[in-house]
PDB file of C-alpha atoms in Angstrom:
ATOM      1  CA  MET A  25      -0.811  14.985 -27.923  1.00  0.00           C
ATOM      2  CA  LYS A  26      -2.286  15.429 -24.452  1.00  0.00           C
ATOM      3  CA  LYS A  27      -1.836  19.177 -24.755  1.00  0.00           C
ATOM      4  CA  ALA A  28      -3.624  19.271 -28.119  1.00  0.00           C
ATOM      5  CA  LEU A  29      -6.506  17.187 -26.752  1.00  0.00           C
ATOM      6  CA  LYS A  30      -6.928  19.570 -23.838  1.00  0.00           C
ATOM      7  CA  ARG A  31      -6.838  22.610 -26.077  1.00  0.00           C
ATOM      8  CA  TYR A  32      -8.980  21.443 -29.001  1.00  0.00           C
ATOM      9  CA  GLY A  33     -10.994  18.573 -27.537  1.00  0.00           C
ATOM     10  CA  PRO A  34     -11.169  14.993 -28.776  1.00  0.00           C
ATOM     11  CA  PRO A  35     -11.356  14.437 -32.544  1.00  0.00           C
ATOM     12  CA  GLU A  36     -14.054  12.414 -34.275  1.00  0.00           C
ATOM     13  CA  ALA A  37     -11.469  10.032 -35.756  1.00  0.00           C
ATOM     14  CA  ILE A  38      -7.700   9.606 -35.758  1.00  0.00           C
ATOM     15  CA  THR A  39      -6.246   8.275 -39.000  1.00  0.00           C
ATOM     16  CA  THR A  40      -3.018   6.295 -38.609  1.00  0.00           C
ATOM     17  CA  ASP A  41      -1.189   3.499 -40.304  1.00  0.00           C
ATOM     18  CA  GLY A  42      -1.085   0.040 -38.749  1.00  0.00           C
ATOM     19  CA  LEU A  43       1.892   0.512 -36.420  1.00  0.00           C
ATOM     20  CA  ARG A  44       1.315  -0.910 -32.941  1.00  0.00           C
ATOM     21  CA  CYS A  45       2.812   2.113 -31.188  1.00  0.00           C
ATOM     22  CA  TYR A  46      -0.117   4.297 -32.328  1.00  0.00           C
ATOM     23  CA  GLY A  47      -2.587   1.838 -30.858  1.00  0.00           C
ATOM     24  CA  ALA A  48      -0.686   1.752 -27.570  1.00  0.00           C
ATOM     25  CA  VAL A  49      -0.723   5.539 -27.248  1.00  0.00           C
ATOM     26  CA  LEU A  50      -4.409   5.763 -28.121  1.00  0.00           C
ATOM     27  CA  THR A  51      -5.212   3.046 -25.579  1.00  0.00           C
ATOM     28  CA  GLU A  52      -3.310   5.019 -22.949  1.00  0.00           C
ATOM     29  CA  LEU A  53      -5.293   8.148 -23.818  1.00  0.00           C
ATOM     30  CA  GLY A  54      -8.573   6.208 -23.850  1.00  0.00           C
ATOM     31  CA  MET A  55      -9.263   6.881 -27.515  1.00  0.00           C
ATOM     32  CA  ARG A  56      -8.554   3.484 -29.089  1.00  0.00           C
ATOM     33  CA  GLU A  57     -12.059   3.173 -30.562  1.00  0.00           C
ATOM     34  CA  LYS A  58     -11.532   6.401 -32.538  1.00  0.00           C
ATOM     35  CA  GLN A  59      -8.511   5.038 -34.417  1.00  0.00           C
ATOM     36  CA  GLU A  60      -9.189   4.691 -38.126  1.00  0.00           C
ATOM     37  CA  VAL A  61      -6.873   2.266 -39.887  1.00  0.00           C
ATOM     38  CA  ALA A  62      -7.687   1.679 -43.516  1.00  0.00           C
ATOM     39  CA  ARG A  63      -5.456   0.606 -46.355  1.00  0.00           C
ATOM     40  CA  TRP A  64      -5.313   3.959 -48.146  1.00  0.00           C
ATOM     41  CA  ALA A  65      -6.707   6.380 -45.538  1.00  0.00           C
ATOM     42  CA  ASN A  66      -3.293   7.363 -44.185  1.00  0.00           C
ATOM     43  CA  ASN A  67      -2.024   8.123 -47.703  1.00  0.00           C
ATOM     44  CA  ARG A  68      -4.865  10.599 -48.170  1.00  0.00           C
ATOM     45  CA  VAL A  69      -3.897  12.399 -44.948  1.00  0.00           C
ATOM     46  CA  LYS A  70      -0.210  12.482 -45.939  1.00  0.00           C
ATOM     47  CA  LEU A  71      -1.098  13.883 -49.358  1.00  0.00           C
ATOM     48  CA  LEU A  72      -3.180  16.697 -47.863  1.00  0.00           C
ATOM     49  CA  PHE A  73      -0.403  17.554 -45.401  1.00  0.00           C
ATOM     50  CA  THR A  74       2.224  17.557 -48.162  1.00  0.00           C
ATOM     51  CA  ARG A  75       0.133  19.910 -50.275  1.00  0.00           C
ATOM     52  CA  GLN A  76      -0.297  22.328 -47.348  1.00  0.00           C
ATOM     53  CA  VAL A  77       3.417  22.332 -46.551  1.00  0.00           C
ATOM     54  CA  SER A  78       4.437  22.878 -50.187  1.00  0.00           C
ATOM     55  CA  TRP A  79       1.830  25.661 -50.535  1.00  0.00           C
ATOM     56  CA  ARG A  80       3.286  27.426 -47.504  1.00  0.00           C
ATOM     57  CA  LYS A  81       6.830  27.158 -48.891  1.00  0.00           C
ATOM     58  CA  ASN A  82       5.775  28.637 -52.234  1.00  0.00           C
ATOM     59  CA  LYS A  83       4.032  31.569 -50.634  1.00  0.00           C
TER      60      LYS A  83
END
């Protein structure tokens, strides 16, 4: 994650589920305030990722 942050810069928001380990990592990186935890937000991200992966497989 540190490598991606160096390369692409900090994101506007990071969508995760409510696991405490995500919060700990984001606190360590100094990005805790950018964590977005909503009831269905993570499902939307997973759905988009699943569609991209399945599209690549079908290509």
